Amino acid sequence: MNILILHGPNLNLLGERDPEIYGKTTLDEINAELQKKADSLSVPVRIFQSNHEGSLIDHIHRERKWGDALIINPGAFTHYSYALRDAIEAFSKPTIEVHLSDIMKREEFRKHSVLDGLKNVRRITGRGAEGYYEALRSLTIK
Ligand code: DQA
């Protein structure tokens, strides 16, 4: 199983951005750990981060044949990008939406995810970096 891992806007600032909410682990550290865990599971992963909605969508389109599953933290696009929702619906393979913070316990605007209701999407929220590793594990359980 090939797994696409996508990080949306502002996640490149992890470690320095609101560490009391998002933790002190940097994106490079999360990606290194994901790569290490994927290697130990013999699962090929392709990891990508962008601050741009269109780049994330282009990436899903470009990799849609290679990827058998998707792990995505859409950042703030979670709350308003119907274009990203459409891309994930069209991808149609198992997808896990990961949020470091518990979006249900924060500001009102964060409580709504545009991915709600998509049949191919499950959500892991509020587990910090561990949420990404759990997503990887759950996709690779036979
Ligand atoms: C986030 C939550 C979003 O509301 C926010 O815009 C982010 C990060 C999270 O991982 O908790 O950028 O997706």
Tab-separated table of C-alpha atoms and ligand atoms in Angstrom:
chain	number	residue	atom	x	y	z
A	1	MET	CA	0.000	0.000	0.000
A	2	ASN	CA	1.374	3.400	-1.047
A	3	ILE	CA	0.444	6.258	1.271
A	4	LEU	CA	0.298	9.965	0.460
A	5	ILE	CA	0.868	12.289	3.403
A	6	LEU	CA	-0.150	15.933	3.011
A	7	HIS	CA	0.284	18.888	5.320
A	8	GLY	CA	-1.596	22.103	4.642
A	9	PRO	CA	-0.944	25.784	5.369
A	10	ASN	CA	1.161	26.999	8.294
A	11	LEU	CA	2.127	23.481	9.333
A	12	ASN	CA	5.665	24.243	8.118
A	13	LEU	CA	5.855	26.468	11.227
A	14	LEU	CA	5.184	23.643	13.685
A	15	GLY	CA	7.459	23.878	16.695
A	16	GLU	CA	7.358	27.684	16.766
A	17	ARG	CA	3.660	28.287	15.999
A	18	ASP	CA	1.443	28.270	19.122
A	19	PRO	CA	3.429	25.437	20.776
A	20	GLU	CA	0.908	25.290	23.640
A	21	ILE	CA	-1.727	24.260	21.066
A	22	TYR	CA	0.268	22.367	18.451
A	23	GLY	CA	3.243	21.110	20.473
A	24	LYS	CA	6.977	21.663	20.132
A	25	THR	CA	7.671	18.990	17.538
A	26	THR	CA	8.681	20.422	14.162
A	27	LEU	CA	7.246	19.238	10.855
A	28	ASP	CA	10.673	17.868	9.866
A	29	GLU	CA	10.688	15.776	13.058
A	30	ILE	CA	7.151	14.496	12.410
A	31	ASN	CA	8.043	13.648	8.814
A	32	ALA	CA	11.256	11.881	9.851
A	33	GLU	CA	9.288	9.765	12.342
A	34	LEU	CA	6.590	9.004	9.755
A	35	GLN	CA	9.279	7.964	7.266
A	36	LYS	CA	10.972	5.756	9.879
A	37	LYS	CA	7.703	4.057	10.851
A	38	ALA	CA	6.713	3.617	7.201
A	39	ASP	CA	10.110	2.051	6.422
A	40	SER	CA	9.724	-0.391	9.303
A	41	LEU	CA	6.293	-1.358	7.933
A	42	SER	CA	7.717	-1.553	4.370
A	43	VAL	CA	5.105	0.985	3.285
A	44	PRO	CA	6.151	3.556	0.650
A	45	VAL	CA	5.105	7.097	1.593
A	46	ARG	CA	5.278	10.416	-0.263
A	47	ILE	CA	5.173	13.450	2.014
A	48	PHE	CA	4.253	16.951	0.830
A	49	GLN	CA	3.491	20.297	2.495
A	50	SER	CA	2.069	23.421	0.902
A	51	ASN	CA	0.573	26.695	2.008
A	52	HIS	CA	-1.425	26.835	-1.237
A	53	GLU	CA	-4.835	25.274	-1.822
A	54	GLY	CA	-4.208	24.658	-5.539
A	55	SER	CA	-0.823	23.022	-4.883
A	56	LEU	CA	-2.414	20.542	-2.466
A	57	ILE	CA	-5.156	19.768	-5.000
A	58	ASP	CA	-2.627	19.438	-7.862
A	59	HIS	CA	-0.580	17.089	-5.691
A	60	ILE	CA	-3.591	14.832	-4.995
A	61	HIS	CA	-4.378	14.774	-8.729
A	62	ARG	CA	-0.757	14.070	-9.679
A	63	GLU	CA	-0.378	11.241	-7.158
A	64	ARG	CA	-3.908	9.828	-7.338
A	65	LYS	CA	-2.866	6.671	-9.211
A	66	TRP	CA	0.231	6.058	-7.072
A	67	GLY	CA	-1.487	6.593	-3.712
A	68	ASP	CA	-3.675	3.859	-2.238
A	69	ALA	CA	-4.543	5.979	0.803
A	70	LEU	CA	-4.153	9.529	2.046
A	71	ILE	CA	-3.270	11.070	5.395
A	72	ILE	CA	-3.989	14.802	5.367
A	73	ASN	CA	-3.913	17.659	7.820
A	74	PRO	CA	-5.613	20.362	5.734
A	75	GLY	CA	-4.885	23.099	8.322
A	76	ALA	CA	-7.340	25.983	8.023
A	77	PHE	CA	-8.536	24.685	4.619
A	78	THR	CA	-10.409	22.116	6.738
A	79	HIS	CA	-12.965	24.763	7.540
A	80	TYR	CA	-13.720	26.292	4.133
A	81	SER	CA	-12.061	24.639	1.130
A	82	TYR	CA	-14.797	22.916	-0.837
A	83	ALA	CA	-12.264	22.562	-3.673
A	84	LEU	CA	-10.052	20.420	-1.443
A	85	ARG	CA	-13.103	18.458	-0.319
A	86	ASP	CA	-13.962	17.739	-3.974
A	87	ALA	CA	-10.393	16.585	-4.671
A	88	ILE	CA	-10.500	14.183	-1.700
A	89	GLU	CA	-13.930	12.901	-2.717
A	90	ALA	CA	-12.655	12.326	-6.275
A	91	PHE	CA	-9.557	10.541	-4.887
A	92	SER	CA	-12.125	8.243	-3.246
A	93	LYS	CA	-9.593	5.956	-1.515
A	94	PRO	CA	-9.230	5.622	2.285
A	95	THR	CA	-8.339	8.995	3.781
A	96	ILE	CA	-7.560	10.030	7.341
A	97	GLU	CA	-8.001	13.675	8.303
A	98	VAL	CA	-5.539	14.463	11.085
A	99	HIS	CA	-5.589	17.468	13.407
A	100	LEU	CA	-2.984	18.000	16.089
A	101	SER	CA	-5.390	20.011	18.237
A	102	ASP	CA	-8.922	19.024	19.175
A	103	ILE	CA	-10.839	21.181	16.687
A	104	MET	CA	-14.125	20.415	18.480
A	105	LYS	CA	-12.904	22.133	21.629
A	106	ARG	CA	-11.639	25.339	20.017
A	107	GLU	CA	-13.203	28.377	18.300
A	108	GLU	CA	-16.616	27.922	16.642
A	109	PHE	CA	-15.218	28.237	13.108
A	110	ARG	CA	-12.873	25.281	13.700
A	111	LYS	CA	-15.679	22.921	14.749
A	112	HIS	CA	-16.855	22.458	11.175
A	113	SER	CA	-14.852	20.371	8.706
A	114	VAL	CA	-15.763	20.471	5.004
A	115	LEU	CA	-14.766	16.774	4.920
A	116	ASP	CA	-17.734	15.868	7.139
A	117	GLY	CA	-19.907	13.276	5.454
A	118	LEU	CA	-17.349	11.993	2.918
A	119	LYS	CA	-17.597	8.197	2.915
A	120	ASN	CA	-13.858	7.665	2.406
A	121	VAL	CA	-12.746	9.944	5.272
A	122	ARG	CA	-12.119	9.241	8.969
A	123	ARG	CA	-10.792	11.785	11.469
A	124	ILE	CA	-8.159	11.718	14.224
A	125	THR	CA	-8.122	14.907	16.258
A	126	GLY	CA	-6.430	16.248	19.387
A	127	ARG	CA	-3.646	13.667	19.691
A	128	GLY	CA	-0.752	15.914	18.636
A	129	ALA	CA	1.928	14.361	16.421
A	130	GLU	CA	0.819	10.923	17.650
A	131	GLY	CA	-2.318	11.365	15.497
A	132	TYR	CA	-0.227	11.055	12.323
A	133	TYR	CA	1.472	7.874	13.563
A	134	GLU	CA	-1.882	6.393	14.578
A	135	ALA	CA	-3.234	7.207	11.107
A	136	LEU	CA	-0.305	5.391	9.495
A	137	ARG	CA	-0.761	2.365	11.782
A	138	SER	CA	-4.518	2.152	11.204
A	139	LEU	CA	-4.147	2.279	7.407
A	140	THR	CA	-1.571	-0.483	7.417
A	141	ILE	CA	-3.386	-2.919	9.724
A	142	LYS	CA	-4.280	-5.900	7.611
B	1	DQA	C1	-5.177	22.170	12.607
B	1	DQA	C2	-6.437	22.884	13.133
B	1	DQA	C3	-6.864	23.984	12.174
B	1	DQA	O1	-8.018	24.642	12.676
B	1	DQA	C4	-5.762	25.004	12.010
B	1	DQA	O2	-6.140	25.985	11.080
B	1	DQA	C5	-4.455	24.393	11.666
B	1	DQA	C6	-4.055	23.155	12.321
B	1	DQA	C7	-4.640	21.142	13.625
B	1	DQA	O3	-3.782	20.352	13.233
B	1	DQA	O4	-5.042	21.136	14.794
B	1	DQA	O5	-3.667	24.948	10.892
B	1	DQA	O6	-5.517	21.474	11.422
